CSV table of C-alpha atoms in Angstrom, one decimal:
chain,number,residue,atom,x,y,z
Q,53,UNK,CA,33.2,7.0,7.0
Q,54,UNK,CA,32.9,8.6,10.6
Q,55,UNK,CA,30.4,6.6,12.0
Q,56,UNK,CA,30.4,6.9,15.6
Q,57,UNK,CA,31.5,3.5,17.2
Q,58,UNK,CA,28.2,2.9,19.5
Q,59,UNK,CA,25.9,3.9,16.2
Q,60,UNK,CA,28.2,1.4,14.7
Q,61,UNK,CA,27.7,-1.2,17.4
Q,62,UNK,CA,23.9,-1.6,17.3
Q,63,UNK,CA,23.5,-2.0,13.4
Q,64,UNK,CA,23.0,-5.8,14.2
Q,65,UNK,CA,20.2,-4.9,16.5
Q,66,UNK,CA,18.5,-2.5,14.1
Q,67,UNK,CA,18.4,-4.7,11.6
Q,68,UNK,CA,16.9,-7.0,13.5
Q,69,UNK,CA,13.8,-4.4,14.4
Q,70,UNK,CA,13.6,-3.6,10.6
Q,71,UNK,CA,13.4,-6.7,9.3
Q,72,UNK,CA,10.5,-8.0,11.8
Q,73,UNK,CA,8.9,-4.6,10.8
Q,74,UNK,CA,9.3,-5.9,6.9
Q,75,UNK,CA,7.7,-9.3,8.0
Q,76,UNK,CA,4.5,-7.9,9.5
Q,77,UNK,CA,3.5,-4.7,7.1
Q,78,UNK,CA,0.8,-2.5,8.0
Q,79,UNK,CA,-1.4,-0.1,5.7
Q,80,UNK,CA,-2.3,3.6,5.9
Q,81,UNK,CA,-3.3,4.6,9.6
Q,82,UNK,CA,-3.7,0.7,10.2
Q,83,UNK,CA,0.2,0.4,11.6
Q,84,UNK,CA,-1.0,-0.8,15.4
Q,85,UNK,CA,1.6,-3.2,15.4
Q,86,UNK,CA,4.2,-1.1,14.4
Q,87,UNK,CA,3.1,1.5,16.3
Q,88,UNK,CA,3.1,-0.2,19.2
Q,89,UNK,CA,7.1,-1.6,18.9
Q,90,UNK,CA,8.1,2.1,18.0
Q,91,UNK,CA,6.4,3.4,21.1
Q,92,UNK,CA,7.8,0.3,23.5
Q,93,UNK,CA,11.3,1.2,22.7
Q,94,UNK,CA,11.2,4.7,23.0
Q,95,UNK,CA,9.7,4.1,27.0
Q,96,UNK,CA,12.6,1.1,27.0
Q,97,UNK,CA,15.2,3.7,26.0
Q,98,UNK,CA,14.1,6.1,28.2
Q,99,UNK,CA,12.8,9.0,26.3
Q,100,UNK,CA,11.3,11.6,29.1
Q,101,UNK,CA,8.2,11.6,26.7
Q,102,UNK,CA,5.8,8.6,24.9
Q,103,UNK,CA,2.7,9.8,23.3
Q,104,UNK,CA,0.6,7.6,21.0
Q,105,UNK,CA,-2.5,8.1,18.9
Q,106,UNK,CA,-1.1,11.2,17.3
Q,107,UNK,CA,-3.2,11.9,14.2
Q,108,UNK,CA,-5.0,8.9,15.0
Q,109,UNK,CA,-1.9,5.9,15.0
Q,110,UNK,CA,1.1,8.2,14.9
Q,111,UNK,CA,3.7,7.8,17.3
Q,112,UNK,CA,6.1,11.1,19.2
Q,113,UNK,CA,8.9,10.6,21.8
Q,114,UNK,CA,10.9,13.4,23.7
Q,115,UNK,CA,14.4,13.3,24.7
Q,116,UNK,CA,15.9,15.9,26.0
Q,117,UNK,CA,19.7,17.1,25.7
Q,118,UNK,CA,22.1,17.6,29.0
Q,119,UNK,CA,21.1,21.1,29.2
Q,120,UNK,CA,18.3,22.6,28.2
Q,121,UNK,CA,19.3,26.7,27.7
Q,122,UNK,CA,19.1,26.8,23.8
Q,123,UNK,CA,15.5,26.2,24.7
Q,124,UNK,CA,15.5,25.0,21.0
Q,125,UNK,CA,13.4,22.0,19.9
Q,126,UNK,CA,13.7,19.7,16.7
Q,127,UNK,CA,11.5,17.4,14.8
Q,128,UNK,CA,12.7,13.9,13.2
Q,129,UNK,CA,9.7,12.2,11.3
Q,130,UNK,CA,10.5,9.0,9.7
Q,131,UNK,CA,6.8,6.8,8.2
Q,132,UNK,CA,5.7,3.4,9.5
Q,133,UNK,CA,3.0,2.5,6.4
Q,134,UNK,CA,3.7,-0.1,4.2
Q,135,UNK,CA,1.7,-0.6,1.1
Q,136,UNK,CA,-1.1,-3.5,-1.4
Q,137,UNK,CA,1.3,-5.4,-3.0
Q,138,UNK,CA,2.7,-9.0,-3.2
Q,139,UNK,CA,6.4,-9.5,-1.9
Q,140,UNK,CA,8.4,-11.2,-4.5
Q,141,UNK,CA,12.3,-11.3,-2.9
Q,142,UNK,CA,12.3,-14.8,-1.5
Q,143,UNK,CA,13.8,-13.3,1.1
Q,144,UNK,CA,14.1,-15.0,5.1
Q,145,UNK,CA,12.6,-11.6,6.5
Q,146,UNK,CA,10.0,-11.3,3.5
Q,147,UNK,CA,6.3,-10.3,4.5
Q,148,UNK,CA,4.3,-12.6,6.2
Q,149,UNK,CA,1.0,-11.1,5.7
Q,150,UNK,CA,-0.7,-11.8,1.8
Q,151,UNK,CA,-1.3,-8.6,-0.4
Q,152,UNK,CA,1.2,-6.4,1.8
Q,153,UNK,CA,4.9,-5.3,1.5
Q,154,UNK,CA,6.7,-2.5,2.4
Q,155,UNK,CA,8.1,-1.8,-0.9
Q,156,UNK,CA,9.1,1.7,0.5
Q,157,UNK,CA,11.5,1.7,2.6
Q,158,UNK,CA,9.4,2.8,5.3
Q,159,UNK,CA,10.7,-0.2,7.5
Q,160,UNK,CA,14.2,1.1,7.5
Q,161,UNK,CA,13.0,4.4,8.0
Q,162,UNK,CA,11.4,3.7,11.1
Q,163,UNK,CA,14.1,1.4,12.4
Q,164,UNK,CA,16.6,3.9,11.4
Q,165,UNK,CA,15.1,6.6,13.4
Q,166,UNK,CA,14.5,4.2,16.4
Q,167,UNK,CA,18.2,3.7,16.2
Q,168,UNK,CA,19.1,7.6,16.7
Q,169,UNK,CA,16.9,7.5,19.2
Q,170,UNK,CA,18.2,5.1,21.2
Q,171,UNK,CA,21.6,6.8,20.7
Q,172,UNK,CA,20.5,10.2,21.3
Q,173,UNK,CA,18.5,8.5,24.3
Q,174,UNK,CA,22.1,7.5,25.6
Q,175,UNK,CA,24.4,9.9,25.1
Q,176,UNK,CA,22.3,13.3,24.9
Q,177,UNK,CA,25.0,15.6,23.9
Q,178,UNK,CA,23.0,18.8,23.2
Q,179,UNK,CA,21.2,21.5,24.6
Q,180,UNK,CA,17.8,21.5,23.9
Q,181,UNK,CA,15.2,18.8,23.3
Q,182,UNK,CA,14.3,16.1,20.3
Q,183,UNK,CA,11.6,15.0,19.0
Q,184,UNK,CA,11.2,11.7,17.0
Q,185,UNK,CA,7.9,11.7,14.7
Q,186,UNK,CA,6.8,8.0,13.5
Q,187,UNK,CA,3.8,8.4,11.2
Q,188,UNK,CA,1.6,6.4,9.5
Q,189,UNK,CA,-0.1,7.1,6.3
Q,190,UNK,CA,2.3,8.3,4.0
Q,191,UNK,CA,1.0,6.7,0.9
Q,192,UNK,CA,-1.8,8.3,-0.1
Q,193,UNK,CA,-3.9,9.0,3.4
Q,194,UNK,CA,-2.2,12.3,4.2
Q,195,UNK,CA,-0.8,11.3,7.4
Q,196,UNK,CA,1.6,13.7,7.7
Q,197,UNK,CA,-1.0,16.2,7.6
Q,198,UNK,CA,-3.4,14.8,10.6
Q,199,UNK,CA,-0.6,15.2,12.7
Q,200,UNK,CA,-0.4,18.1,11.7
Q,201,UNK,CA,-3.4,19.2,12.4
Q,202,UNK,CA,-3.5,17.1,15.7
Q,203,UNK,CA,-1.7,20.0,17.0
Q,204,UNK,CA,1.6,18.0,17.2
Q,205,UNK,CA,3.7,21.4,16.5
Q,206,UNK,CA,2.3,23.2,19.2
Q,207,UNK,CA,2.0,20.4,21.8
Q,208,UNK,CA,5.6,19.5,21.5
Q,209,UNK,CA,6.5,23.0,20.8
Q,210,UNK,CA,8.7,21.8,17.7
Q,211,UNK,CA,10.6,24.5,15.8
Q,212,UNK,CA,12.2,22.7,12.9
Q,213,UNK,CA,11.7,19.9,11.5
Q,214,UNK,CA,13.2,17.2,9.5
Q,215,UNK,CA,13.1,14.0,7.1
Q,216,UNK,CA,14.8,11.5,5.0
Q,217,UNK,CA,13.8,8.8,2.0
Q,218,UNK,CA,16.1,6.0,0.5
Q,219,UNK,CA,16.4,6.6,-2.6
Q,220,UNK,CA,17.5,3.4,-5.2
Q,221,UNK,CA,20.0,4.3,-7.6
Q,222,UNK,CA,21.8,6.8,-5.6
Q,223,UNK,CA,24.9,5.2,-4.7
Q,224,UNK,CA,25.7,4.0,-1.1
Q,225,UNK,CA,27.3,6.2,1.0
Q,226,UNK,CA,25.9,9.7,-1.0
Q,227,UNK,CA,23.2,12.2,-0.2
Q,228,UNK,CA,21.3,14.4,-2.3
Q,229,UNK,CA,18.8,17.6,-1.2
Q,230,UNK,CA,18.1,20.8,-2.9
Q,231,UNK,CA,16.9,24.1,-1.4
Q,232,UNK,CA,13.6,24.8,-2.2
Q,233,UNK,CA,10.9,22.3,-3.9
Q,234,UNK,CA,12.5,19.2,-3.8
Q,235,UNK,CA,9.8,16.9,-4.7
Q,236,UNK,CA,6.5,17.3,-6.6
Q,237,UNK,CA,3.0,18.5,-5.8
Q,238,UNK,CA,0.4,15.3,-6.4
Q,239,UNK,CA,-3.1,16.1,-7.9
Q,240,UNK,CA,-5.4,12.7,-9.2
Q,241,UNK,CA,-8.0,13.2,-11.3
Q,242,UNK,CA,-11.5,11.6,-13.2
Q,243,UNK,CA,-12.7,12.7,-16.2
Q,244,UNK,CA,-16.1,11.4,-17.0
Q,245,UNK,CA,-17.1,11.8,-20.2
Q,246,UNK,CA,-21.0,10.9,-21.5
Q,247,UNK,CA,-22.1,10.4,-25.1
Q,248,UNK,CA,-24.8,8.2,-26.5
Q,249,UNK,CA,-24.7,4.3,-26.6
Q,250,UNK,CA,-25.5,2.6,-29.7
Q,251,UNK,CA,-25.1,-0.1,-32.0
Q,252,UNK,CA,-21.5,-0.9,-33.5
Q,253,UNK,CA,-22.9,-1.1,-37.4
Q,254,UNK,CA,-24.5,2.4,-36.6
Q,255,UNK,CA,-21.9,4.7,-35.5
Q,256,UNK,CA,-23.7,7.3,-36.8
Q,257,UNK,CA,-26.8,7.3,-34.8
Q,258,UNK,CA,-24.6,7.1,-31.5
Q,259,UNK,CA,-21.8,9.6,-30.1
Q,260,UNK,CA,-18.9,7.4,-29.6
Q,261,UNK,CA,-17.4,8.1,-26.0
Q,262,UNK,CA,-14.0,5.5,-26.7
Q,263,UNK,CA,-13.4,8.1,-30.1
Q,264,UNK,CA,-13.9,11.1,-27.6
Q,265,UNK,CA,-11.8,9.6,-24.5
Q,266,UNK,CA,-8.8,9.1,-27.4
Q,267,UNK,CA,-9.2,12.4,-28.1
Q,268,UNK,CA,-9.1,14.1,-24.9
Q,269,UNK,CA,-6.2,11.7,-24.2
Q,270,UNK,CA,-4.3,13.2,-27.1
Q,271,UNK,CA,-5.8,16.9,-26.2
Q,272,UNK,CA,-4.3,16.6,-22.8
Q,273,UNK,CA,-0.8,16.1,-23.9
Q,274,UNK,CA,-0.6,19.3,-25.2
Q,275,UNK,CA,-0.9,21.1,-22.1
Q,276,UNK,CA,2.5,20.1,-20.2
Q,277,UNK,CA,4.4,20.1,-24.2
Q,278,UNK,CA,2.7,23.8,-25.0
Q,279,UNK,CA,1.1,26.0,-22.1
Q,280,UNK,CA,4.0,25.3,-20.0
Q,281,UNK,CA,7.1,27.3,-19.5
Q,282,UNK,CA,9.7,24.3,-21.0
Q,283,UNK,CA,12.0,25.8,-17.9
Q,284,UNK,CA,9.0,24.6,-15.4
Q,285,UNK,CA,8.2,20.9,-14.4
Q,286,UNK,CA,4.8,19.4,-14.8
Q,287,UNK,CA,3.8,15.8,-15.5
Q,288,UNK,CA,0.2,14.9,-16.9
Q,289,UNK,CA,-0.5,11.0,-17.2
Q,290,UNK,CA,-3.2,9.7,-17.6
Q,291,UNK,CA,-3.4,6.1,-16.2
Q,292,UNK,CA,-6.4,4.3,-16.9
Q,293,UNK,CA,-8.9,4.2,-19.8
Q,294,UNK,CA,-12.5,2.9,-18.9
Q,295,UNK,CA,-14.9,2.2,-21.3
Q,296,UNK,CA,-17.4,-0.2,-23.3
Q,297,UNK,CA,-17.9,-4.2,-21.9
Q,298,UNK,CA,-18.3,-5.9,-25.7
Q,299,UNK,CA,-17.6,-6.1,-29.0
Q,300,UNK,CA,-20.8,-4.9,-30.5
Q,301,UNK,CA,-21.8,-2.0,-28.3
Q,302,UNK,CA,-20.7,1.5,-28.7
Q,303,UNK,CA,-20.5,2.6,-24.6
Q,304,UNK,CA,-22.5,5.4,-23.4
Q,305,UNK,CA,-20.1,6.4,-21.1
Q,306,UNK,CA,-15.9,6.2,-20.8
Q,307,UNK,CA,-13.7,7.4,-17.7
Q,308,UNK,CA,-10.0,8.5,-17.9
Q,309,UNK,CA,-8.5,8.6,-14.3
Q,310,UNK,CA,-4.4,10.5,-13.7
Q,311,UNK,CA,-2.3,12.0,-12.0
Q,312,UNK,CA,-0.4,15.5,-12.1
Q,313,UNK,CA,2.7,16.4,-10.8
Q,314,UNK,CA,4.3,20.3,-10.4
Q,315,UNK,CA,6.9,21.4,-8.0
Q,316,UNK,CA,5.7,25.3,-8.6
Q,317,UNK,CA,2.0,26.5,-7.7
Q,318,UNK,CA,1.3,28.5,-10.3
Q,319,UNK,CA,2.2,26.1,-12.8
Q,320,UNK,CA,-0.4,23.9,-10.3
Q,321,UNK,CA,-3.2,26.3,-10.6
Q,322,UNK,CA,-2.8,26.4,-14.1
Q,323,UNK,CA,-3.0,22.9,-15.2
Q,324,UNK,CA,-5.9,22.0,-13.1
Q,325,UNK,CA,-7.7,25.0,-14.7
Q,326,UNK,CA,-6.9,24.1,-17.9
Q,327,UNK,CA,-7.1,20.4,-18.0
Q,328,UNK,CA,-11.0,21.2,-17.4
Q,329,UNK,CA,-11.1,22.8,-20.7
Q,330,UNK,CA,-9.4,21.2,-22.8
Q,331,UNK,CA,-11.8,17.6,-21.4
Q,332,UNK,CA,-14.6,20.0,-21.8
Q,333,UNK,CA,-14.1,21.6,-25.3
Q,334,UNK,CA,-12.7,18.6,-26.7
Q,335,UNK,CA,-15.9,16.4,-25.8
Q,336,UNK,CA,-18.4,19.1,-27.1
Q,337,UNK,CA,-16.6,19.2,-30.8
Q,338,UNK,CA,-17.9,15.6,-30.9
Q,339,UNK,CA,-21.5,16.5,-29.3
Q,340,UNK,CA,-20.5,14.8,-26.1
Q,341,UNK,CA,-20.1,15.9,-22.6
Q,342,UNK,CA,-16.9,15.4,-20.1
Q,343,UNK,CA,-17.0,16.2,-16.3
Q,344,UNK,CA,-13.7,16.6,-14.2
Q,345,UNK,CA,-13.3,15.5,-10.9
Q,346,UNK,CA,-9.6,17.2,-9.7
Q,347,UNK,CA,-8.4,16.4,-6.4
Q,348,UNK,CA,-5.3,18.1,-4.9
Q,349,UNK,CA,-3.3,14.7,-3.0
Q,350,UNK,CA,-0.2,16.4,-1.3
Q,351,UNK,CA,1.5,19.7,-1.8
Q,352,UNK,CA,5.0,20.3,-3.0
Q,353,UNK,CA,7.8,19.2,-0.3
Q,354,UNK,CA,9.6,22.5,-0.3
Q,355,UNK,CA,12.8,22.6,1.8
Q,356,UNK,CA,13.6,25.8,3.7
Q,357,UNK,CA,16.4,27.7,2.0
Q,358,UNK,CA,17.9,28.7,5.3
Q,359,UNK,CA,17.9,25.3,7.2
Q,360,UNK,CA,18.8,23.2,4.1
Q,361,UNK,CA,22.0,23.9,4.7
Q,362,UNK,CA,21.7,22.1,8.3
Q,363,UNK,CA,21.1,18.9,6.5
Q,364,UNK,CA,24.0,19.4,4.2
Q,365,UNK,CA,26.3,19.8,6.5
Q,366,UNK,CA,25.5,16.8,9.3
Q,367,UNK,CA,25.6,14.5,6.0
Q,368,UNK,CA,28.8,15.7,4.8
Q,369,UNK,CA,30.1,15.2,8.5
Q,370,UNK,CA,28.6,11.3,8.3
Q,371,UNK,CA,30.0,11.0,4.5
Q,372,UNK,CA,32.0,14.1,3.3
Q,373,UNK,CA,31.4,16.7,1.5
Q,374,UNK,CA,31.9,15.4,-1.5
Q,375,UNK,CA,29.2,12.1,-1.0
Q,376,UNK,CA,26.9,15.0,-0.7
Q,377,UNK,CA,25.2,16.7,-3.8
Q,378,UNK,CA,23.2,19.9,-2.1
Q,379,UNK,CA,21.9,20.6,-6.2
Q,380,UNK,CA,20.1,17.5,-6.8
Q,381,UNK,CA,17.3,16.7,-9.6
Q,382,UNK,CA,14.1,17.6,-8.5
Q,383,UNK,CA,12.0,14.7,-8.0
Q,384,UNK,CA,8.3,14.4,-9.5
Q,385,UNK,CA,7.2,11.9,-6.9
Q,386,UNK,CA,5.0,13.1,-4.2
Q,387,UNK,CA,5.9,13.0,0.2
Q,388,UNK,CA,3.2,14.5,2.5
Q,389,UNK,CA,6.1,15.2,5.0
Q,390,UNK,CA,5.4,18.4,3.0
Q,391,UNK,CA,2.9,19.4,5.3
Q,392,UNK,CA,5.0,18.9,7.5
Q,393,UNK,CA,7.6,21.7,6.1
Q,394,UNK,CA,4.7,23.9,5.5
Q,395,UNK,CA,3.8,24.2,9.4
Q,396,UNK,CA,7.9,24.3,10.2
Q,397,UNK,CA,11.1,25.1,8.3
Q,398,UNK,CA,13.3,22.2,7.6
Q,399,UNK,CA,14.5,19.8,5.3
Q,400,UNK,CA,13.7,16.7,3.0
Q,401,UNK,CA,17.3,14.7,2.1
Q,402,UNK,CA,17.4,11.6,0.0
Q,403,UNK,CA,20.1,8.5,1.6
Q,404,UNK,CA,21.4,6.6,-1.0
Q,405,UNK,CA,20.1,3.1,-1.4
Q,406,UNK,CA,22.3,1.7,-3.8
Q,407,UNK,CA,21.5,-0.6,-7.1
Q,408,UNK,CA,18.4,-1.9,-6.1
Q,409,UNK,CA,14.8,-2.6,-7.3
Q,410,UNK,CA,13.2,0.6,-7.0
Q,411,UNK,CA,10.6,1.1,-4.9
Q,412,UNK,CA,6.9,0.5,-5.1
Q,413,UNK,CA,8.5,-2.8,-6.6
Q,414,UNK,CA,7.6,-5.5,-5.5
Q,415,UNK,CA,11.2,-7.6,-5.6
Q,416,UNK,CA,12.4,-3.8,-3.5
Q,417,UNK,CA,13.9,-4.8,-0.1
Q,418,UNK,CA,15.6,-1.9,1.9
Q,419,UNK,CA,19.2,-1.7,2.0
Q,420,UNK,CA,20.6,-2.7,5.6
Q,421,UNK,CA,24.1,-1.3,5.1
Q,422,UNK,CA,22.6,2.2,4.8
Q,423,UNK,CA,21.0,2.1,8.4
Q,424,UNK,CA,24.1,3.6,10.2
Q,425,UNK,CA,24.6,6.3,7.9
Q,426,UNK,CA,21.0,7.0,8.5
Q,427,UNK,CA,21.5,7.3,12.0
Q,428,UNK,CA,24.6,9.0,12.0
Q,429,UNK,CA,23.1,11.7,9.9
Q,430,UNK,CA,20.0,12.4,12.5
Q,431,UNK,CA,22.6,12.0,15.3
Q,432,UNK,CA,24.8,14.8,13.6
Q,433,UNK,CA,21.9,16.5,12.7
Q,434,UNK,CA,20.8,16.9,16.1
Q,435,UNK,CA,24.0,17.8,17.5
Q,436,UNK,CA,25.0,20.2,15.4
Q,437,UNK,CA,22.0,22.2,15.4
Q,438,UNK,CA,22.0,22.0,19.5
Q,439,UNK,CA,25.3,21.9,20.1
Q,440,UNK,CA,25.7,20.8,23.9
């Protein structure tokens, strides 16, 4: 694989950064230590500007190339936050913070972009400007949106933006991407069922919310199975069912919680409307009521068809064309990089993590073997989009 010698030489150093970040995970916007490390290193590298506090705790570093004639500004984004999990890897660099761990590889994403920033600040072999973006709160708190709403794109003149995520199960040395919707929109819902509580020995005098909610669980599955075009993707998962507290009382209320994943905006709108109809009418059949709270978390991550080939070409320059799947299957997971892609065209690519535990699993650890590949991808992307 054509890894640049200087990038290969940085591998051990960047691995040490990654493992340090892994040992001290931070959640959501509370990434002060990690953001501080990032900002200090960007200043140490000689970035032309280092700005903190973007989107509360995000960091942006500006690196200007040897030439400035193109006027182009390209953004590269990595996420910094961890997850509220207890790590079970037993590794020497395992989390030292109880109940928190880097179970999605954001430590690796941050380290790879830091390594690329060091290389780009040293070489500056491009005509234009790079904005390296370090984002907080990807895990559910919409840090990507916060940075966009804070005026990041306008402030730094970013014209196109790119992201990358590790992919367990995709072999090391491979990349995967597709034009159009790549990751799903994420919606969460809560269904509150109100019936009539009573004694378990006299169910005829009650309206059993456990029975009602059970019928709603089954009926909701008909939405994807019978209302959605089979050629379009959608998932509705009910993941929590809470009702009752003892063995001889029919509960007055029940609550269901779940998530919806879609790639198509019309399908997303339909499911939100249909979920409410199904819950309310099913409950009404039994004389109960159902109230649906539907929250849109993040939109679908949509790769711009005109910019996806640039990401494909950069990856192919690192690992070869045959190792880049440019028509990868859509992913039902969500990613708040979607907000940045709504603000500016660009693309999101997956980098092979190899045969490891899945993300969001307590046995997961980022594969340090792929660090030079990720760094090289960033470097190739910048140098190819803004050739000197």
